[in-house]
Amino acid sequence: MSAIGFIGLGNMGSHMAANLVKAGHDVKGFDVVTSNVDTFVSAGGSASGSVGEASAGVDMVITMLPAGKHVRDVYTGSDGILAHAAPGTLLIDSSTIDVASARAVADAAHKADMHMIDAPVSGGVGGAEAGTLTFMVGGSDETFEKARPVLEAMGKNIFHAGGAGNGQAAKICNNMILGISMIGVCEAFVLAEQLGLDHQKLFDISSTASGQCWSLTTYCPVPGPIPTTPANSGYKPGFSAGMMLKDLKLAQEAAQASDAATPLGAQAAAIYALFDAAGHTDTDFSGIIKLLRGKA
Ligand code: NAD
């Protein structure tokens, strides 16, 4: 059993922290929204009144925050984690943030004699609740092994992607593939509609031919072929278009900073920005088919 500080008890963090409590850890939670802390206390956790309080006297601190600026503030701010946690503390950031911030914060943690990994997740709120998240981890071999048992209490697949920041790199590369492939599959269905080719026929053929991919066979963006996808329930997320846009923007930021050519990634980011601006931030990302039909 470990003493853990958990900072950021939102849609994902609340479930992840509750799973740590269920696994027998002693978890102190903090969130700037007080009602999130109250909910965590009713799930068996204890309350902290500040970042500093959640970081002091614990074996590890886990953060699950919206974006890079929150992570930088919470770790390196004057009242942040690095100012309050003891040397040797294990630090795990599971937020999805830019690679540059992840590396900068890991470097600051290292200088303060702490051990840090970036460990963003995929699997959504459902995976957080069920404890079946996938973790993509960046950091040293030693710190990865130290963190593995606690990650296993929150997830099912734990991957070590390399040094600091590589967890974030894996996450944005994967989601760039996903955004591009979803638009490709949606374009094919829209073209099929115009040509009088039935959705199910295209699905049956392409899912066993060279067009096969996850966006088609697991997350089919039209109702019918896979009855459980968001397309069958009015594109209720799932994984929202707003989240996809966030990840595509992070991928573009990283591509520009590293001089990588990602023209389709750029196009996918622009298409999701249009969908978002049309009021679909909270629509499932497979709902992008509506935009392609001119009906967003
Ligand atoms: P969320 O907005 O529901 O939760 C973030 C929480 O952080 C909020 O409760 C907020 O009050 C809290 N917070 C912000 N600043 C704080 C501070 N200074 N101190 C303490 N608490 C603070 O977001 P979420 O959906 O839980 O996502 C968290 C992260 O996980 C994001 O980076 C997101 O991109 C990533 N993610 C989300 C999903 C998903 O399906 N929701 C899936 C994969 C990854």
PDB file of C-alpha atoms and ligand atoms in Angstrom, residues 7-13 30-33 36 51 64-67 70 73-74 94-97 121-125 171 238-239 243 246-247, ligand 1:
ATOM      1  CA  ILE A   7      -4.403  16.154  -8.203  1.00  0.00           C
ATOM      2  CA  GLY A   8      -7.184  16.747 -10.769  1.00  0.00           C
ATOM      3  CA  LEU A   9     -10.368  14.846  -9.894  1.00  0.00           C
ATOM      4  CA  GLY A  10     -12.328  15.553 -13.084  1.00  0.00           C
ATOM      5  CA  ASN A  11     -14.022  13.174 -15.532  1.00  0.00           C
ATOM      6  CA  MET A  12     -10.991  10.883 -15.724  1.00  0.00           C
ATOM      7  CA  GLY A  13      -9.096  11.558 -12.493  1.00  0.00           C
ATOM      8  CA  PHE A  30      -7.144  17.743  -4.514  1.00  0.00           C
ATOM      9  CA  ASP A  31      -9.046  19.672  -7.181  1.00  0.00           C
ATOM     10  CA  VAL A  32      -9.727  23.394  -7.536  1.00  0.00           C
ATOM     11  CA  VAL A  33     -13.422  22.457  -7.803  1.00  0.00           C
ATOM     12  CA  ASN A  36     -14.981  17.129  -7.013  1.00  0.00           C
ATOM     13  CA  VAL A  51      -1.554  21.100  -4.213  1.00  0.00           C
ATOM     14  CA  MET A  64      -4.703  14.403 -14.285  1.00  0.00           C
ATOM     15  CA  LEU A  65      -5.095  17.985 -15.520  1.00  0.00           C
ATOM     16  CA  PRO A  66      -6.514  19.678 -18.620  1.00  0.00           C
ATOM     17  CA  ALA A  67      -3.421  20.987 -20.471  1.00  0.00           C
ATOM     18  CA  HIS A  70      -1.945  23.584 -15.729  1.00  0.00           C
ATOM     19  CA  ASP A  73       1.843  25.553 -12.806  1.00  0.00           C
ATOM     20  CA  VAL A  74       0.945  22.608 -10.585  1.00  0.00           C
ATOM     21  CA  SER A  94      -1.314  11.289 -16.868  1.00  0.00           C
ATOM     22  CA  SER A  95      -2.695  14.455 -18.502  1.00  0.00           C
ATOM     23  CA  THR A  96      -2.473  14.752 -22.298  1.00  0.00           C
ATOM     24  CA  ILE A  97      -0.104  17.698 -22.854  1.00  0.00           C
ATOM     25  CA  VAL A 121      -3.877   7.411 -21.343  1.00  0.00           C
ATOM     26  CA  SER A 122      -6.353   6.224 -23.905  1.00  0.00           C
ATOM     27  CA  GLY A 123      -9.613   4.465 -23.142  1.00  0.00           C
ATOM     28  CA  GLY A 124     -11.805   7.424 -22.142  1.00  0.00           C
ATOM     29  CA  VAL A 125     -14.043   7.833 -19.115  1.00  0.00           C
ATOM     30  CA  LYS A 171      -0.307   9.420 -27.650  1.00  0.00           C
ATOM     31  CA  GLY A 238     -17.312   8.183 -26.836  1.00  0.00           C
ATOM     32  CA  PHE A 239     -14.408  10.370 -27.642  1.00  0.00           C
ATOM     33  CA  MET A 243     -10.759  16.076 -27.489  1.00  0.00           C
ATOM     34  CA  LYS A 246      -6.981  19.107 -28.845  1.00  0.00           C
ATOM     35  CA  ASP A 247      -4.802  16.082 -29.695  1.00  0.00           C
TER      36      ASP A 247
HETATM   37  P1  NAD B   1     -11.536  17.419 -16.709  1.00  0.00           P
HETATM   38  O1  NAD B   1     -11.537  18.835 -17.140  1.00  0.00           O
HETATM   39  O2  NAD B   1     -12.816  16.723 -16.426  1.00  0.00           O
HETATM   40  O3  NAD B   1     -10.604  17.250 -15.391  1.00  0.00           O
HETATM   41  C1  NAD B   1      -9.486  18.047 -15.099  1.00  0.00           C
HETATM   42  C2  NAD B   1      -9.605  18.455 -13.638  1.00  0.00           C
HETATM   43  O4  NAD B   1      -8.445  19.205 -13.265  1.00  0.00           O
HETATM   44  C3  NAD B   1     -10.814  19.353 -13.357  1.00  0.00           C
HETATM   45  O5  NAD B   1     -11.625  18.761 -12.347  1.00  0.00           O
HETATM   46  C4  NAD B   1     -10.193  20.676 -12.903  1.00  0.00           C
HETATM   47  O6  NAD B   1     -10.961  21.344 -11.929  1.00  0.00           O
HETATM   48  C5  NAD B   1      -8.874  20.184 -12.342  1.00  0.00           C
HETATM   49  N1  NAD B   1      -7.857  21.237 -12.236  1.00  0.00           N
HETATM   50  C6  NAD B   1      -7.524  22.194 -13.143  1.00  0.00           C
HETATM   51  N2  NAD B   1      -6.519  22.961 -12.666  1.00  0.00           N
HETATM   52  C7  NAD B   1      -6.208  22.476 -11.444  1.00  0.00           C
HETATM   53  C8  NAD B   1      -5.259  22.837 -10.450  1.00  0.00           C
HETATM   54  N3  NAD B   1      -4.435  23.876 -10.619  1.00  0.00           N
HETATM   55  N4  NAD B   1      -5.222  22.116  -9.304  1.00  0.00           N
HETATM   56  C9  NAD B   1      -6.054  21.068  -9.115  1.00  0.00           C
HETATM   57  N5  NAD B   1      -6.990  20.680 -10.019  1.00  0.00           N
HETATM   58  C10 NAD B   1      -7.056  21.370 -11.161  1.00  0.00           C
HETATM   59  O7  NAD B   1     -10.700  16.630 -17.828  1.00  0.00           O
HETATM   60  P2  NAD B   1     -10.639  15.050 -18.064  1.00  0.00           P
HETATM   61  O8  NAD B   1     -11.651  14.668 -19.081  1.00  0.00           O
HETATM   62  O9  NAD B   1     -10.599  14.363 -16.744  1.00  0.00           O
HETATM   63  O10 NAD B   1      -9.218  14.934 -18.765  1.00  0.00           O
HETATM   64  C11 NAD B   1      -8.002  15.093 -18.039  1.00  0.00           C
HETATM   65  C12 NAD B   1      -6.842  14.886 -18.995  1.00  0.00           C
HETATM   66  O11 NAD B   1      -6.947  13.578 -19.582  1.00  0.00           O
HETATM   67  C13 NAD B   1      -6.801  15.865 -20.166  1.00  0.00           C
HETATM   68  O12 NAD B   1      -5.476  16.208 -20.423  1.00  0.00           O
HETATM   69  C14 NAD B   1      -7.420  15.081 -21.324  1.00  0.00           C
HETATM   70  O13 NAD B   1      -6.955  15.519 -22.581  1.00  0.00           O
HETATM   71  C15 NAD B   1      -6.956  13.671 -21.004  1.00  0.00           C
HETATM   72  N6  NAD B   1      -7.818  12.599 -21.529  1.00  0.00           N
HETATM   73  C16 NAD B   1      -9.170  12.677 -21.401  1.00  0.00           C
HETATM   74  C17 NAD B   1      -9.958  11.656 -21.913  1.00  0.00           C
HETATM   75  C18 NAD B   1     -11.468  11.699 -21.801  1.00  0.00           C
HETATM   76  O14 NAD B   1     -12.132  10.884 -22.459  1.00  0.00           O
HETATM   77  N7  NAD B   1     -12.034  12.584 -21.001  1.00  0.00           N
HETATM   78  C19 NAD B   1      -9.355  10.551 -22.540  1.00  0.00           C
HETATM   79  C20 NAD B   1      -7.980  10.479 -22.605  1.00  0.00           C
HETATM   80  C21 NAD B   1      -7.207  11.525 -22.093  1.00  0.00           C
END
